[in-house]
Amino acid sequence: MTSASSDESMNEFADVPRPRMSRRGVVRAGALALGLGAAPARAAEVPGTAPAAGVRPFRVHISPTVLGDLRRRIAATRWPDSETVADTSQGVPLMLMRSVARYWGEGYDWRRFELYQAPRTWAERAYHNLIYFHEAGKGGHFAAWEQPFIYAAELRAGFRPLRSAL
């Protein structure tokens, strides 16, 4: 490559704005890089954490005695006197609260909505008993692989401006 061609390539990017970085910015970037580099080591040093025991599944099951006790406590709610105004300036209307309590105590099917739909697992990583939900996708594929020719054409169209700039 001759010096004339290298000068032309340098002039090609002469009008591109370049970010200015002060000494303070360089120090911040260096501190950030050091902090990010130390993050995995510091995550292992979290006090009170046990070594990773892996992931183990669990199921939510609420005993009938607990549900019976909850229904009993909802039914035994002591209600205040009726509000003195017709609007909501004194809070939620008493009749609405009573109907909501009646629904939760008598009408709501606790077993039907017990949390069995998505699988749950305990994951012991940097924190104790971290619960996370993961449900594998059902059906369908990644849209690009259903019509690969359209996907390839869109990729080519996206790279075309970059290719012409070179």
GROMACS .gro file of N, CA and C in nm:
model
  498
    1MET      N    1   0.084  -0.116   0.000
    1MET     CA    2   0.000   0.000   0.000
    1MET      C    3   0.089   0.123   0.000
    2THR      N    4   0.061   0.215  -0.085
    2THR     CA    5   0.142   0.337  -0.094
    2THR      C    6   0.093   0.439   0.006
    3SER      N    7   0.175   0.540   0.027
    3SER     CA    8   0.137   0.643   0.124
    3SER      C    9   0.021   0.727   0.070
    4ALA      N   10   0.009   0.740  -0.062
    4ALA     CA   11  -0.101   0.817  -0.119
    4ALA      C   12  -0.235   0.749  -0.092
    5SER      N   13  -0.238   0.616  -0.106
    5SER     CA   14  -0.365   0.546  -0.081
    5SER      C   15  -0.400   0.547   0.068
    6SER      N   16  -0.300   0.543   0.156
    6SER     CA   17  -0.331   0.549   0.299
    6SER      C   18  -0.380   0.687   0.338
    7ASP      N   19  -0.327   0.793   0.273
    7ASP     CA   20  -0.376   0.928   0.300
    7ASP      C   21  -0.521   0.943   0.256
    8GLU      N   22  -0.556   0.882   0.142
    8GLU     CA   23  -0.694   0.890   0.094
    8GLU      C   24  -0.788   0.818   0.190
    9SER      N   25  -0.746   0.704   0.242
    9SER     CA   26  -0.833   0.631   0.334
    9SER      C   27  -0.848   0.707   0.466
   10MET      N   28  -0.746   0.780   0.507
   10MET     CA   29  -0.756   0.860   0.628
   10MET      C   30  -0.850   0.977   0.607
   11ASN      N   31  -0.846   1.038   0.488
   11ASN     CA   32  -0.934   1.151   0.460
   11ASN      C   33  -1.079   1.108   0.450
   12GLU      N   34  -1.101   0.983   0.419
   12GLU     CA   35  -1.237   0.932   0.406
   12GLU      C   36  -1.312   0.943   0.539
   13PHE      N   37  -1.242   0.931   0.651
   13PHE     CA   38  -1.305   0.936   0.782
   13PHE      C   39  -1.278   1.068   0.854
   14ALA      N   40  -1.232   1.168   0.782
   14ALA     CA   41  -1.198   1.295   0.846
   14ALA      C   42  -1.320   1.367   0.901
   15ASP      N   43  -1.435   1.353   0.836
   15ASP     CA   44  -1.554   1.425   0.880
   15ASP      C   45  -1.636   1.348   0.984
   16VAL      N   46  -1.592   1.230   1.022
   16VAL     CA   47  -1.664   1.152   1.122
   16VAL      C   48  -1.634   1.210   1.260
   17PRO      N   49  -1.738   1.249   1.336
   17PRO     CA   50  -1.712   1.304   1.469
   17PRO      C   51  -1.657   1.197   1.562
   18ARG      N   52  -1.558   1.235   1.637
   18ARG     CA   53  -1.495   1.142   1.731
   18ARG      C   54  -1.527   1.186   1.873
   19PRO      N   55  -1.560   1.092   1.958
   19PRO     CA   56  -1.592   1.131   2.095
   19PRO      C   57  -1.468   1.179   2.168
   20ARG      N   58  -1.484   1.284   2.246
   20ARG     CA   59  -1.372   1.334   2.325
   20ARG      C   60  -1.377   1.268   2.460
   21MET      N   61  -1.263   1.224   2.504
   21MET     CA   62  -1.257   1.157   2.633
   21MET      C   63  -1.158   1.232   2.720
   22SER      N   64  -1.206   1.285   2.829
   22SER     CA   65  -1.120   1.357   2.922
   22SER      C   66  -1.045   1.256   3.009
   23ARG      N   67  -0.953   1.307   3.087
   23ARG     CA   68  -0.881   1.220   3.180
   23ARG      C   69  -0.977   1.159   3.281
   24ARG      N   70  -1.074   1.240   3.321
   24ARG     CA   71  -1.174   1.190   3.416
   24ARG      C   72  -1.253   1.075   3.354
   25GLY      N   73  -1.287   1.086   3.225
   25GLY     CA   74  -1.359   0.979   3.156
   25GLY      C   75  -1.276   0.853   3.145
   26VAL      N   76  -1.145   0.870   3.121
   26VAL     CA   77  -1.057   0.754   3.112
   26VAL      C   78  -1.048   0.684   3.248
   27VAL      N   79  -1.039   0.763   3.355
   27VAL     CA   80  -1.033   0.705   3.490
   27VAL      C   81  -1.163   0.631   3.521
   28ARG      N   82  -1.278   0.691   3.484
   28ARG     CA   83  -1.406   0.625   3.508
   28ARG      C   84  -1.415   0.494   3.431
   29ALA      N   85  -1.374   0.496   3.304
   29ALA     CA   86  -1.381   0.375   3.223
   29ALA      C   87  -1.290   0.267   3.280
   30GLY      N   88  -1.171   0.306   3.326
   30GLY     CA   89  -1.080   0.209   3.387
   30GLY      C   90  -1.137   0.151   3.516
   31ALA      N   91  -1.198   0.237   3.598
   31ALA     CA   92  -1.258   0.188   3.722
   31ALA      C   93  -1.374   0.094   3.693
   32LEU      N   94  -1.453   0.127   3.591
   32LEU     CA   95  -1.564   0.040   3.553
   32LEU      C   96  -1.512  -0.095   3.505
   33ALA      N   97  -1.406  -0.093   3.423
   33ALA     CA   98  -1.350  -0.219   3.373
   33ALA      C   99  -1.296  -0.304   3.488
   34LEU      N  100  -1.229  -0.240   3.584
   34LEU     CA  101  -1.178  -0.314   3.699
   34LEU      C  102  -1.293  -0.369   3.783
   35GLY      N  103  -1.397  -0.289   3.801
   35GLY     CA  104  -1.512  -0.335   3.879
   35GLY      C  105  -1.582  -0.451   3.813
   36LEU      N  106  -1.599  -0.444   3.681
   36LEU     CA  107  -1.665  -0.553   3.611
   36LEU      C  108  -1.579  -0.679   3.611
   37GLY      N  109  -1.449  -0.660   3.607
   37GLY     CA  110  -1.360  -0.776   3.611
   37GLY      C  111  -1.362  -0.845   3.746
   38ALA      N  112  -1.385  -0.767   3.852
   38ALA     CA  113  -1.387  -0.824   3.987
   38ALA      C  114  -1.524  -0.874   4.027
   39ALA      N  115  -1.627  -0.845   3.948
   39ALA     CA  116  -1.764  -0.882   3.986
   39ALA      C  117  -1.782  -1.032   4.006
   40PRO      N  118  -1.733  -1.119   3.916
   40PRO     CA  119  -1.753  -1.262   3.942
   40PRO      C  120  -1.684  -1.310   4.070
   41ALA      N  121  -1.567  -1.254   4.099
   41ALA     CA  122  -1.497  -1.294   4.220
   41ALA      C  123  -1.573  -1.247   4.343
   42ARG      N  124  -1.628  -1.124   4.337
   42ARG     CA  125  -1.702  -1.071   4.451
   42ARG      C  126  -1.835  -1.142   4.469
   43ALA      N  127  -1.895  -1.190   4.361
   43ALA     CA  128  -2.022  -1.263   4.373
   43ALA      C  129  -2.002  -1.393   4.449
   44ALA      N  130  -1.885  -1.452   4.434
   44ALA     CA  131  -1.856  -1.577   4.505
   44ALA      C  132  -1.832  -1.552   4.653
   45GLU      N  133  -1.801  -1.424   4.689
   45GLU     CA  134  -1.769  -1.392   4.827
   45GLU      C  135  -1.889  -1.341   4.906
   46VAL      N  136  -2.010  -1.353   4.853
   46VAL     CA  137  -2.128  -1.303   4.925
   46VAL      C  138  -2.139  -1.379   5.056
   47PRO      N  139  -2.141  -1.307   5.168
   47PRO     CA  140  -2.144  -1.377   5.297
   47PRO      C  141  -2.274  -1.453   5.316
   48GLY      N  142  -2.262  -1.569   5.379
   48GLY     CA  143  -2.379  -1.649   5.412
   48GLY      C  144  -2.431  -1.733   5.298
   49THR      N  145  -2.358  -1.742   5.190
   49THR     CA  146  -2.406  -1.824   5.079
   49THR      C  147  -2.339  -1.960   5.083
   50ALA      N  148  -2.415  -2.057   5.049
   50ALA     CA  149  -2.363  -2.193   5.043
   50ALA      C  150  -2.313  -2.219   4.902
   51PRO      N  151  -2.229  -2.316   4.883
   51PRO     CA  152  -2.189  -2.350   4.748
   51PRO      C  153  -2.310  -2.390   4.665
   52ALA      N  154  -2.302  -2.366   4.538
   52ALA     CA  155  -2.416  -2.393   4.449
   52ALA      C  156  -2.451  -2.540   4.453
   53ALA      N  157  -2.571  -2.569   4.499
   53ALA     CA  158  -2.618  -2.707   4.507
   53ALA      C  159  -2.693  -2.746   4.382
   54GLY      N  160  -2.700  -2.656   4.287
   54GLY     CA  161  -2.770  -2.686   4.163
   54GLY      C  162  -2.914  -2.640   4.168
   55VAL      N  163  -2.990  -2.698   4.084
   55VAL     CA  164  -3.129  -2.660   4.069
   55VAL      C  165  -3.215  -2.780   4.105
   56ARG      N  166  -3.312  -2.759   4.190
   56ARG     CA  167  -3.400  -2.869   4.227
   56ARG      C  168  -3.545  -2.823   4.218
   57PRO      N  169  -3.632  -2.904   4.163
   57PRO     CA  170  -3.773  -2.864   4.147
   57PRO      C  171  -3.849  -2.871   4.279
   58PHE      N  172  -3.955  -2.794   4.288
   58PHE     CA  173  -4.044  -2.802   4.402
   58PHE      C  174  -4.186  -2.775   4.357
   59ARG      N  175  -4.281  -2.813   4.439
   59ARG     CA  176  -4.422  -2.791   4.408
   59ARG      C  177  -4.487  -2.714   4.523
   60VAL      N  178  -4.580  -2.629   4.486
   60VAL     CA  179  -4.656  -2.554   4.586
   60VAL      C  180  -4.778  -2.636   4.624
   61HIS      N  181  -4.795  -2.663   4.751
   61HIS     CA  182  -4.915  -2.732   4.798
   61HIS      C  183  -4.955  -2.669   4.931
   62ILE      N  184  -5.074  -2.614   4.934
   62ILE     CA  185  -5.126  -2.552   5.055
   62ILE      C  186  -5.224  -2.650   5.117
   63SER      N  187  -5.202  -2.681   5.243
   63SER     CA  188  -5.284  -2.784   5.308
   63SER      C  189  -5.428  -2.736   5.327
   64PRO      N  190  -5.523  -2.829   5.331
   64PRO     CA  191  -5.664  -2.792   5.351
   64PRO      C  192  -5.688  -2.722   5.485
   65THR      N  193  -5.609  -2.754   5.586
   65THR     CA  194  -5.627  -2.686   5.715
   65THR      C  195  -5.591  -2.538   5.706
   66VAL      N  196  -5.487  -2.506   5.629
   66VAL     CA  197  -5.448  -2.366   5.611
   66VAL      C  198  -5.557  -2.291   5.535
   67LEU      N  199  -5.611  -2.352   5.430
   67LEU     CA  200  -5.718  -2.288   5.354
   67LEU      C  201  -5.843  -2.272   5.440
   68GLY      N  202  -5.875  -2.373   5.521
   68GLY     CA  203  -5.990  -2.363   5.611
   68GLY      C  204  -5.973  -2.251   5.712
   69ASP      N  205  -5.852  -2.238   5.767
   69ASP     CA  206  -5.823  -2.131   5.861
   69ASP      C  207  -5.836  -1.995   5.794
   70LEU      N  208  -5.788  -1.983   5.671
   70LEU     CA  209  -5.799  -1.857   5.598
   70LEU      C  210  -5.946  -1.820   5.576
   71ARG      N  211  -6.027  -1.917   5.535
   71ARG     CA  212  -6.170  -1.892   5.515
   71ARG      C  213  -6.238  -1.851   5.647
   72ARG      N  214  -6.200  -1.917   5.755
   72ARG     CA  215  -6.257  -1.884   5.886
   72ARG      C  216  -6.222  -1.742   5.927
   73ARG      N  217  -6.095  -1.702   5.906
   73ARG     CA  218  -6.054  -1.566   5.942
   73ARG      C  219  -6.121  -1.461   5.855
   74ILE      N  220  -6.141  -1.492   5.726
   74ILE     CA  221  -6.211  -1.397   5.639
   74ILE      C  222  -6.355  -1.381   5.685
   75ALA      N  223  -6.420  -1.493   5.720
   75ALA     CA  224  -6.559  -1.487   5.767
   75ALA      C  225  -6.571  -1.416   5.901
   76ALA      N  226  -6.467  -1.422   5.984
   76ALA     CA  227  -6.471  -1.361   6.117
   76ALA      C  228  -6.425  -1.215   6.117
   77THR      N  229  -6.414  -1.154   6.001
   77THR     CA  230  -6.369  -1.016   5.993
   77THR      C  231  -6.466  -0.925   6.068
   78ARG      N  232  -6.412  -0.836   6.150
   78ARG     CA  233  -6.495  -0.736   6.219
   78ARG      C  234  -6.502  -0.613   6.131
   79TRP      N  235  -6.622  -0.577   6.091
   79TRP     CA  236  -6.641  -0.466   5.999
   79TRP      C  237  -6.671  -0.338   6.076
   80PRO      N  238  -6.625  -0.224   6.025
   80PRO     CA  239  -6.656  -0.097   6.090
   80PRO      C  240  -6.800  -0.054   6.061
   81ASP      N  241  -6.840   0.054   6.125
   81ASP     CA  242  -6.972   0.111   6.096
   81ASP      C  243  -6.974   0.163   5.954
   82SER      N  244  -7.092   0.181   5.902
   82SER     CA  245  -7.108   0.230   5.766
   82SER      C  246  -7.048   0.370   5.753
   83GLU      N  247  -6.997   0.401   5.635
   83GLU     CA  248  -6.938   0.532   5.613
   83GLU      C  249  -7.047   0.640   5.617
   84THR      N  250  -7.004   0.763   5.647
   84THR     CA  251  -7.100   0.872   5.663
   84THR      C  252  -7.124   0.949   5.534
   85VAL      N  253  -7.044   0.925   5.432
   85VAL     CA  254  -7.062   0.993   5.303
   85VAL      C  255  -7.081   0.889   5.195
   86ALA      N  256  -7.137   0.932   5.081
   86ALA     CA  257  -7.166   0.838   4.972
   86ALA      C  258  -7.048   0.822   4.876
   87ASP      N  259  -6.952   0.913   4.879
   87ASP     CA  260  -6.839   0.903   4.785
   87ASP      C  261  -6.725   0.823   4.848
   88THR      N  262  -6.609   0.824   4.783
   88THR     CA  263  -6.495   0.746   4.830
   88THR      C  264  -6.395   0.830   4.908
   89SER      N  265  -6.438   0.943   4.960
   89SER     CA  266  -6.345   1.030   5.033
   89SER      C  267  -6.301   0.966   5.165
   90GLN      N  268  -6.378   0.872   5.217
   90GLN     CA  269  -6.340   0.805   5.342
   90GLN      C  270  -6.281   0.667   5.316
   91GLY      N  271  -6.247   0.640   5.191
   91GLY     CA  272  -6.186   0.512   5.157
   91GLY      C  273  -6.278   0.428   5.071
   92VAL      N  274  -6.247   0.300   5.063
   92VAL     CA  275  -6.326   0.207   4.982
   92VAL      C  276  -6.461   0.187   5.049
   93PRO      N  277  -6.570   0.189   4.971
   93PRO     CA  278  -6.702   0.168   5.031
   93PRO      C  279  -6.711   0.033   5.101
   94LEU      N  280  -6.780   0.032   5.214
   94LEU     CA  281  -6.790  -0.087   5.297
   94LEU      C  282  -6.857  -0.202   5.223
   95MET      N  283  -6.960  -0.174   5.144
   95MET     CA  284  -7.029  -0.281   5.071
   95MET      C  285  -6.935  -0.349   4.971
   96LEU      N  286  -6.847  -0.271   4.907
   96LEU     CA  287  -6.751  -0.329   4.813
   96LEU      C  288  -6.652  -0.419   4.888
   97MET      N  289  -6.604  -0.373   5.002
   97MET     CA  290  -6.510  -0.455   5.079
   97MET      C  291  -6.575  -0.584   5.128
   98ARG      N  292  -6.701  -0.576   5.168
   98ARG     CA  293  -6.770  -0.697   5.213
   98ARG      C  294  -6.789  -0.795   5.098
   99SER      N  295  -6.820  -0.743   4.979
   99SER     CA  296  -6.838  -0.834   4.865
   99SER      C  297  -6.706  -0.898   4.824
  100VAL      N  298  -6.597  -0.822   4.831
  100VAL     CA  299  -6.465  -0.878   4.798
  100VAL      C  300  -6.427  -0.985   4.900
  101ALA      N  301  -6.450  -0.959   5.028
  101ALA     CA  302  -6.419  -1.058   5.131
  101ALA      C  303  -6.506  -1.182   5.115
  102ARG      N  304  -6.633  -1.164   5.080
  102ARG     CA  305  -6.721  -1.279   5.058
  102ARG      C  306  -6.671  -1.362   4.940
  103TYR      N  307  -6.625  -1.293   4.834
  103TYR     CA  308  -6.572  -1.366   4.718
  103TYR      C  309  -6.449  -1.448   4.756
  104TRP      N  310  -6.353  -1.387   4.827
  104TRP     CA  311  -6.230  -1.458   4.863
  104TRP      C  312  -6.258  -1.570   4.963
  105GLY      N  313  -6.356  -1.551   5.048
  105GLY     CA  314  -6.385  -1.653   5.149
  105GLY      C  315  -6.472  -1.767   5.099
  106GLU      N  316  -6.567  -1.738   5.009
  106GLU     CA  317  -6.662  -1.840   4.967
  106GLU      C  318  -6.657  -1.872   4.818
  107GLY      N  319  -6.633  -1.771   4.735
  107GLY     CA  320  -6.646  -1.791   4.591
  107GLY      C  321  -6.518  -1.830   4.519
  108TYR      N  322  -6.403  -1.798   4.576
  108TYR     CA  323  -6.277  -1.822   4.506
  108TYR      C  324  -6.235  -1.968   4.522
  109ASP      N  325  -6.199  -2.032   4.411
  109ASP     CA  326  -6.156  -2.172   4.415
  109ASP      C  327  -6.003  -2.175   4.431
  110TRP      N  328  -5.959  -2.192   4.554
  110TRP     CA  329  -5.816  -2.188   4.583
  110TRP      C  330  -5.741  -2.303   4.518
  111ARG      N  331  -5.801  -2.418   4.510
  111ARG     CA  332  -5.733  -2.534   4.451
  111ARG      C  333  -5.716  -2.518   4.301
  112ARG      N  334  -5.814  -2.459   4.236
  112ARG     CA  335  -5.805  -2.443   4.091
  112ARG      C  336  -5.689  -2.352   4.052
  113PHE      N  337  -5.667  -2.250   4.132
  113PHE     CA  338  -5.564  -2.153   4.098
  113PHE      C  339  -5.436  -2.172   4.177
  114GLU      N  340  -5.419  -2.287   4.239
  114GLU     CA  341  -5.293  -2.314   4.307
  114GLU      C  342  -5.182  -2.316   4.203
  115LEU      N  343  -5.068  -2.273   4.240
  115LEU     CA  344  -4.962  -2.243   4.143
  115LEU      C  345  -4.897  -2.367   4.085
  116TYR      N  346  -4.968  -2.440   4.000
  116TYR     CA  347  -4.913  -2.560   3.938
  116TYR      C  348  -4.884  -2.541   3.790
  117GLN      N  349  -4.927  -2.432   3.731
  117GLN     CA  350  -4.918  -2.418   3.586
  117GLN      C  351  -4.773  -2.420   3.537
  118ALA      N  352  -4.690  -2.334   3.587
  118ALA     CA  353  -4.552  -2.327   3.541
  118ALA      C  354  -4.462  -2.403   3.637
  119PRO      N  355  -4.364  -2.477   3.587
  119PRO     CA  356  -4.273  -2.547   3.677
  119PRO      C  357  -4.185  -2.449   3.753
  120ARG      N  358  -4.161  -2.477   3.878
  120ARG     CA  359  -4.078  -2.391   3.961
  120ARG      C  360  -3.957  -2.471   4.008
  121THR      N  361  -3.849  -2.399   4.025
  121THR     CA  362  -3.727  -2.464   4.073
  121THR      C  363  -3.655  -2.371   4.168
  122TRP      N  364  -3.585  -2.430   4.262
  122TRP     CA  365  -3.496  -2.355   4.349
  122TRP      C  366  -3.360  -2.352   4.280
  123ALA      N  367  -3.300  -2.238   4.278
  123ALA     CA  368  -3.165  -2.227   4.224
  123ALA      C  369  -3.078  -2.161   4.331
  124GLU      N  370  -2.980  -2.232   4.377
  124GLU     CA  371  -2.890  -2.176   4.478
  124GLU      C  372  -2.764  -2.130   4.407
  125ARG      N  373  -2.759  -2.001   4.386
  125ARG     CA  374  -2.642  -1.941   4.321
  125ARG      C  375  -2.574  -1.850   4.424
  126ALA      N  376  -2.571  -1.723   4.394
  126ALA     CA  377  -2.510  -1.629   4.487
  126ALA      C  378  -2.601  -1.597   4.604
  127TYR      N  379  -2.729  -1.630   4.593
  127TYR     CA  380  -2.824  -1.600   4.699
  127TYR      C  381  -2.894  -1.729   4.740
  128HIS      N  382  -2.939  -1.736   4.862
  128HIS     CA  383  -3.008  -1.855   4.911
  128HIS      C  384  -3.145  -1.867   4.849
  129ASN      N  385  -3.178  -1.985   4.803
  129ASN     CA  386  -3.313  -2.021   4.760
  129ASN      C  387  -3.377  -1.919   4.667
  130LEU      N  388  -3.309  -1.891   4.561
  130LEU     CA  389  -3.362  -1.803   4.458
  130LEU      C  390  -3.462  -1.883   4.376
  131ILE      N  391  -3.586  -1.837   4.367
  131ILE     CA  392  -3.688  -1.907   4.291
  131ILE      C  393  -3.696  -1.843   4.153
  132TYR      N  394  -3.692  -1.925   4.051
  132TYR     CA  395  -3.711  -1.871   3.917
  132TYR      C  396  -3.805  -1.960   3.840
  133PHE      N  397  -3.869  -1.901   3.742
  133PHE     CA  398  -3.966  -1.971   3.660
  133PHE      C  399  -3.909  -1.986   3.521
  134HIS      N  400  -3.922  -2.104   3.465
  134HIS     CA  401  -3.881  -2.127   3.328
  134HIS      C  402  -3.982  -2.220   3.265
  135GLU      N  403  -4.041  -2.174   3.157
  135GLU     CA  404  -4.136  -2.259   3.086
  135GLU      C  405  -4.092  -2.264   2.941
  136ALA      N  406  -4.068  -2.384   2.893
  136ALA     CA  407  -4.024  -2.399   2.754
  136ALA      C  408  -4.135  -2.357   2.660
  137GLY      N  409  -4.096  -2.296   2.549
  137GLY     CA  410  -4.194  -2.253   2.450
  137GLY      C  411  -4.271  -2.371   2.393
  138LYS      N  412  -4.394  -2.345   2.362
  138LYS     CA  413  -4.478  -2.452   2.308
  138LYS      C  414  -4.511  -2.419   2.163
  139GLY      N  415  -4.478  -2.509   2.074
  139GLY     CA  416  -4.514  -2.492   1.933
  139GLY      C  417  -4.436  -2.380   1.867
  140GLY      N  418  -4.453  -2.371   1.737
  140GLY     CA  419  -4.392  -2.263   1.662
  140GLY      C  420  -4.241  -2.274   1.656
  141HIS      N  421  -4.185  -2.206   1.563
  141HIS     CA  422  -4.041  -2.202   1.546
  141HIS      C  423  -3.999  -2.058   1.535
  142PHE      N  424  -3.871  -2.037   1.538
  142PHE     CA  425  -3.818  -1.905   1.513
  142PHE      C  426  -3.858  -1.866   1.371
  143ALA      N  427  -3.922  -1.751   1.356
  143ALA     CA  428  -3.984  -1.712   1.229
  143ALA      C  429  -3.884  -1.712   1.114
  144ALA      N  430  -3.759  -1.678   1.142
  144ALA     CA  431  -3.661  -1.670   1.034
  144ALA      C  432  -3.636  -1.807   0.972
  145TRP      N  433  -3.648  -1.911   1.050
  145TRP     CA  434  -3.620  -2.044   0.995
  145TRP      C  435  -3.741  -2.103   0.926
  146GLU      N  436  -3.860  -2.044   0.944
  146GLU     CA  437  -3.976  -2.092   0.871
  146GLU      C  438  -3.971  -2.050   0.725
  147GLN      N  439  -3.913  -1.932   0.701
  147GLN     CA  440  -3.899  -1.882   0.564
  147GLN      C  441  -3.755  -1.831   0.547
  148PRO      N  442  -3.660  -1.923   0.530
  148PRO     CA  443  -3.519  -1.882   0.529
  148PRO      C  444  -3.482  -1.792   0.412
  149PHE      N  445  -3.552  -1.802   0.299
  149PHE     CA  446  -3.516  -1.719   0.185
  149PHE      C  447  -3.548  -1.573   0.213
  150ILE      N  448  -3.659  -1.548   0.279
  150ILE     CA  449  -3.694  -1.409   0.314
  150ILE      C  450  -3.595  -1.355   0.416
  151TYR      N  451  -3.557  -1.438   0.513
  151TYR     CA  452  -3.461  -1.397   0.614
  151TYR      C  453  -3.326  -1.364   0.550
  152ALA      N  454  -3.281  -1.448   0.457
  152ALA     CA  455  -3.153  -1.423   0.390
  152ALA      C  456  -3.160  -1.296   0.307
  153ALA      N  457  -3.273  -1.273   0.240
  153ALA     CA  458  -3.288  -1.151   0.160
  153ALA      C  459  -3.284  -1.027   0.250
  154GLU      N  460  -3.346  -1.034   0.367
  154GLU     CA  461  -3.342  -0.921   0.459
  154GLU      C  462  -3.201  -0.898   0.513
  155LEU      N  463  -3.127  -1.004   0.538
  155LEU     CA  464  -2.989  -0.988   0.582
  155LEU      C  465  -2.904  -0.922   0.474
  156ARG      N  466  -2.920  -0.969   0.351
  156ARG     CA  467  -2.844  -0.908   0.240
  156ARG      C  468  -2.879  -0.761   0.227
  157ALA      N  469  -3.007  -0.727   0.236
  157ALA     CA  470  -3.049  -0.588   0.224
  157ALA      C  471  -2.992  -0.504   0.337
  158GLY      N  472  -2.977  -0.561   0.455
  158GLY     CA  473  -2.921  -0.487   0.566
  158GLY      C  474  -2.772  -0.462   0.551
  159PHE      N  475  -2.700  -0.555   0.489
  159PHE     CA  476  -2.556  -0.538   0.472
  159PHE      C  477  -2.520  -0.461   0.346
  160ARG      N  478  -2.614  -0.443   0.254
  160ARG     CA  479  -2.586  -0.374   0.129
  160ARG      C  480  -2.532  -0.233   0.150
  161PRO      N  481  -2.589  -0.149   0.237
  161PRO     CA  482  -2.532  -0.015   0.258
  161PRO      C  483  -2.391  -0.020   0.315
  162LEU      N  484  -2.364  -0.118   0.398
  162LEU     CA  485  -2.230  -0.129   0.454
  162LEU      C  486  -2.129  -0.168   0.347
  163ARG      N  487  -2.170  -0.255   0.259
  163ARG     CA  488  -2.082  -0.300   0.153
  163ARG      C  489  -2.052  -0.185   0.056
  164SER      N  490  -2.152  -0.102   0.026
  164SER     CA  491  -2.130   0.008  -0.068
  164SER      C  492  -2.043   0.117  -0.006
  165ALA      N  493  -2.040   0.126   0.127
  165ALA     CA  494  -1.957   0.227   0.193
  165ALA      C  495  -1.809   0.190   0.185
  166LEU      N  496  -1.780   0.063   0.170
  166LEU     CA  497  -1.640   0.021   0.163
  166LEU      C  498  -1.592   0.047   0.026
   0.00000   0.00000   0.00000
